[in-house]
Amino acid sequence: MPDQHLGRNTAYEMGVPLSQMAVWDPIRHQLEMQEDHQEEEIKLLLWKGHCSVHQGFTVSQIKALRKQDPSIRIIVHPECTFDVVQAADLSGSTAKIIQEIEQAPAGTKWAVGTEMNLVNRLAKEHPSQHIRSLNPYMCPCLTMNRIDLPHLTWALERIDAGKPVNQISVDEETAAAAHTAIERMFALV
């Protein structure tokens, strides 16, 4: 099951109505649905999980920036909440955000709703544009900051030494189901 926000935003963009989505709460072991809908109408189960960075962006931040500067374009990652994605001008993956800004003309103003290090990198790489974070008080994602060359090198060296670290193992049934899910995702591309 996809993270609730990424799943909801992606499915909605693909034409699945919100009424056909429900959230699975793994702690309570229950399905959370809109009150006026039945289980048999559900086509997509979303995992009650989220990215703490992307959850930190709000519609009020978008409204405040637009009031301050109506010419600013708002682009957010689809791991933001549904209302934030709907209020933004554009949403898309990290690659899509990078592509949109790379293709934008000089002088364009952007507020970007994603991880702060990416926003800072985009601002540095595109000085002819005005790029800022949708939430300038957002902390960088500590987990994403661990994905760097020194950590990759360390992991590869440990594999080479026959002592892999952070290895994740699952039973064959789970591995087969995960493989099927990945194949289906690639078939959509």
GROMACS .gro file of C-alpha atoms in nm:
model
  189
    1MET     CA    1   0.000   0.000   0.000
    2PRO     CA    2   0.131   0.346  -0.082
    3ASP     CA    3   0.186   0.622   0.174
    4GLN     CA    4  -0.150   0.793   0.222
    5HIS     CA    5  -0.059   1.126   0.064
    6LEU     CA    6   0.151   1.002  -0.229
    7GLY     CA    7  -0.106   0.732  -0.301
    8ARG     CA    8  -0.406   0.964  -0.275
    9ASN     CA    9  -0.254   1.236  -0.492
   10THR     CA   10  -0.126   0.995  -0.757
   11ALA     CA   11  -0.450   0.798  -0.778
   12TYR     CA   12  -0.660   1.115  -0.791
   13GLU     CA   13  -0.445   1.246  -1.077
   14MET     CA   14  -0.506   0.915  -1.255
   15GLY     CA   15  -0.884   0.958  -1.221
   16VAL     CA   16  -0.964   0.758  -0.909
   17PRO     CA   17  -1.217   0.955  -0.702
   18LEU     CA   18  -1.152   1.016  -0.332
   19SER     CA   19  -1.470   0.822  -0.255
   20GLN     CA   20  -1.298   0.506  -0.381
   21MET     CA   21  -1.000   0.540  -0.145
   22ALA     CA   22  -0.966   0.439   0.218
   23VAL     CA   23  -0.680   0.455   0.466
   24TRP     CA   24  -0.555   0.145   0.645
   25ASP     CA   25  -0.444   0.216   1.002
   26PRO     CA   26  -0.192  -0.060   1.089
   27ILE     CA   27  -0.186   0.032   1.459
   28ARG     CA   28  -0.561   0.010   1.511
   29HIS     CA   29  -0.602  -0.259   1.242
   30GLN     CA   30  -0.894  -0.072   1.089
   31LEU     CA   31  -1.001   0.091   0.769
   32GLU     CA   32  -1.072   0.465   0.775
   33MET     CA   33  -1.330   0.568   0.515
   34GLN     CA   34  -1.544   0.868   0.442
   35GLU     CA   35  -1.865   0.826   0.644
   36ASP     CA   36  -2.100   0.806   0.347
   37HIS     CA   37  -1.915   0.535   0.152
   38GLN     CA   38  -1.919   0.157   0.167
   39GLU     CA   39  -1.624  -0.086   0.168
   40GLU     CA   40  -1.731  -0.242  -0.162
   41GLU     CA   41  -1.678   0.097  -0.333
   42ILE     CA   42  -1.310   0.110  -0.231
   43LYS     CA   43  -1.057   0.056  -0.511
   44LEU     CA   44  -0.742   0.175  -0.334
   45LEU     CA   45  -0.611   0.120   0.018
   46LEU     CA   46  -0.367   0.381   0.141
   47TRP     CA   47  -0.118   0.321   0.421
   48LYS     CA   48  -0.161   0.553   0.720
   49GLY     CA   49   0.191   0.684   0.695
   50HIS     CA   50   0.347   1.005   0.574
   51CYS     CA   51   0.671   1.189   0.513
   52SER     CA   52   0.729   1.426   0.803
   53VAL     CA   53   0.900   1.680   0.577
   54HIS     CA   54   0.621   1.697   0.320
   55GLN     CA   55   0.351   1.699   0.589
   56GLY     CA   56   0.499   2.031   0.706
   57PHE     CA   57   0.367   2.230   0.411
   58THR     CA   58   0.025   2.394   0.441
   59VAL     CA   59  -0.239   2.571   0.236
   60SER     CA   60  -0.201   2.875   0.464
   61GLN     CA   61   0.166   2.898   0.357
   62ILE     CA   62   0.056   2.894  -0.007
   63LYS     CA   63  -0.207   3.163   0.055
   64ALA     CA   64   0.040   3.384   0.243
   65LEU     CA   65   0.300   3.361  -0.037
   66ARG     CA   66   0.041   3.435  -0.304
   67LYS     CA   67  -0.081   3.736  -0.108
   68GLN     CA   68   0.279   3.856  -0.072
   69ASP     CA   69   0.364   3.792  -0.438
   70PRO     CA   70   0.085   3.689  -0.681
   71SER     CA   71   0.342   3.608  -0.954
   72ILE     CA   72   0.508   3.328  -0.755
   73ARG     CA   73   0.459   2.974  -0.884
   74ILE     CA   74   0.405   2.699  -0.627
   75ILE     CA   75   0.534   2.350  -0.701
   76VAL     CA   76   0.507   2.069  -0.445
   77HIS     CA   77   0.592   1.702  -0.412
   78PRO     CA   78   0.292   1.462  -0.415
   79GLU     CA   79   0.388   1.339  -0.068
   80CYS     CA   80   0.233   1.665   0.057
   81THR     CA   81  -0.126   1.651   0.182
   82PHE     CA   82  -0.407   1.646  -0.073
   83ASP     CA   83  -0.521   2.001   0.003
   84VAL     CA   84  -0.167   2.137  -0.045
   85VAL     CA   85  -0.127   1.957  -0.379
   86GLN     CA   86  -0.465   2.090  -0.493
   87ALA     CA   87  -0.375   2.446  -0.391
   88ALA     CA   88  -0.035   2.440  -0.567
   89ASP     CA   89   0.017   2.534  -0.930
   90LEU     CA   90   0.205   2.212  -1.001
   91SER     CA   91   0.300   1.891  -0.826
   92GLY     CA   92   0.537   1.616  -0.919
   93SER     CA   93   0.822   1.391  -0.825
   94THR     CA   94   1.166   1.523  -0.739
   95ALA     CA   95   1.264   1.474  -1.105
   96LYS     CA   96   0.954   1.664  -1.220
   97ILE     CA   97   1.028   1.954  -0.983
   98ILE     CA   98   1.386   1.974  -1.112
   99GLN     CA   99   1.269   1.954  -1.474
  100GLU     CA  100   1.007   2.228  -1.431
  101ILE     CA  101   1.257   2.468  -1.276
  102GLU     CA  102   1.529   2.386  -1.532
  103GLN     CA  103   1.287   2.465  -1.815
  104ALA     CA  104   1.146   2.783  -1.658
  105PRO     CA  105   1.258   3.118  -1.798
  106ALA     CA  106   1.492   3.352  -1.613
  107GLY     CA  107   1.319   3.573  -1.361
  108THR     CA  108   1.063   3.310  -1.272
  109LYS     CA  109   0.967   3.302  -0.905
  110TRP     CA  110   0.917   2.965  -0.734
  111ALA     CA  111   0.815   2.840  -0.393
  112VAL     CA  112   0.901   2.472  -0.371
  113GLY     CA  113   0.733   2.232  -0.129
  114THR     CA  114   0.990   1.959  -0.083
  115GLU     CA  115   1.307   1.876   0.109
  116MET     CA  116   1.513   2.184   0.198
  117ASN     CA  117   1.846   2.060   0.060
  118LEU     CA  118   1.691   2.015  -0.284
  119VAL     CA  119   1.538   2.362  -0.269
  120ASN     CA  120   1.875   2.513  -0.172
  121ARG     CA  121   2.052   2.320  -0.448
  122LEU     CA  122   1.798   2.438  -0.708
  123ALA     CA  123   1.838   2.799  -0.593
  124LYS     CA  124   2.217   2.770  -0.624
  125GLU     CA  125   2.204   2.600  -0.967
  126HIS     CA  126   1.951   2.850  -1.109
  127PRO     CA  127   2.057   3.196  -0.987
  128SER     CA  128   1.859   3.366  -1.265
  129GLN     CA  129   1.538   3.250  -1.098
  130HIS     CA  130   1.399   3.334  -0.756
  131ILE     CA  131   1.365   3.000  -0.575
  132ARG     CA  132   1.263   2.958  -0.213
  133SER     CA  133   1.109   2.699   0.012
  134LEU     CA  134   0.734   2.702   0.061
  135ASN     CA  135   0.822   2.677   0.431
  136PRO     CA  136   1.156   2.849   0.500
  137TYR     CA  137   1.155   2.717   0.857
  138MET     CA  138   1.151   2.354   0.745
  139CYS     CA  139   1.431   2.132   0.875
  140PRO     CA  140   1.626   1.923   0.623
  141CYS     CA  141   1.534   1.555   0.612
  142LEU     CA  142   1.791   1.368   0.820
  143THR     CA  143   1.711   1.035   0.655
  144MET     CA  144   1.765   1.170   0.303
  145ASN     CA  145   2.090   1.332   0.415
  146ARG     CA  146   2.228   0.985   0.485
  147ILE     CA  147   2.204   0.902   0.117
  148ASP     CA  148   2.541   1.038   0.013
  149LEU     CA  149   2.866   0.914  -0.138
  150PRO     CA  150   3.042   0.839   0.194
  151HIS     CA  151   2.750   0.625   0.316
  152LEU     CA  152   2.717   0.449  -0.021
  153THR     CA  153   3.092   0.382  -0.026
  154TRP     CA  154   3.078   0.243   0.328
  155ALA     CA  155   2.786   0.013   0.239
  156LEU     CA  156   2.960  -0.113  -0.077
  157GLU     CA  157   3.285  -0.173   0.113
  158ARG     CA  158   3.094  -0.376   0.372
  159ILE     CA  159   2.935  -0.587   0.096
  160ASP     CA  160   3.277  -0.639  -0.063
  161ALA     CA  161   3.413  -0.752   0.275
  162GLY     CA  162   3.131  -1.008   0.301
  163LYS     CA  163   2.967  -0.820   0.590
  164PRO     CA  164   2.670  -0.631   0.443
  165VAL     CA  165   2.494  -0.378   0.667
  166ASN     CA  166   2.130  -0.277   0.694
  167GLN     CA  167   2.024  -0.580   0.495
  168ILE     CA  168   1.649  -0.633   0.479
  169SER     CA  169   1.515  -0.986   0.438
  170VAL     CA  170   1.157  -1.092   0.384
  171ASP     CA  171   0.987  -1.426   0.333
  172GLU     CA  172   0.939  -1.559  -0.022
  173GLU     CA  173   0.567  -1.478  -0.032
  174THR     CA  174   0.629  -1.113   0.059
  175ALA     CA  175   0.919  -1.091  -0.187
  176ALA     CA  176   0.700  -1.231  -0.467
  177ALA     CA  177   0.419  -0.984  -0.391
  178ALA     CA  178   0.666  -0.693  -0.379
  179HIS     CA  179   0.818  -0.803  -0.710
  180THR     CA  180   0.471  -0.813  -0.869
  181ALA     CA  181   0.393  -0.463  -0.737
  182ILE     CA  182   0.717  -0.324  -0.879
  183GLU     CA  183   0.653  -0.488  -1.218
  184ARG     CA  184   0.304  -0.333  -1.226
  185MET     CA  185   0.445   0.012  -1.144
  186PHE     CA  186   0.700  -0.014  -1.425
  187ALA     CA  187   0.427  -0.128  -1.664
  188LEU     CA  188   0.251   0.207  -1.605
  189VAL     CA  189   0.554   0.407  -1.718
   0.00000   0.00000   0.00000
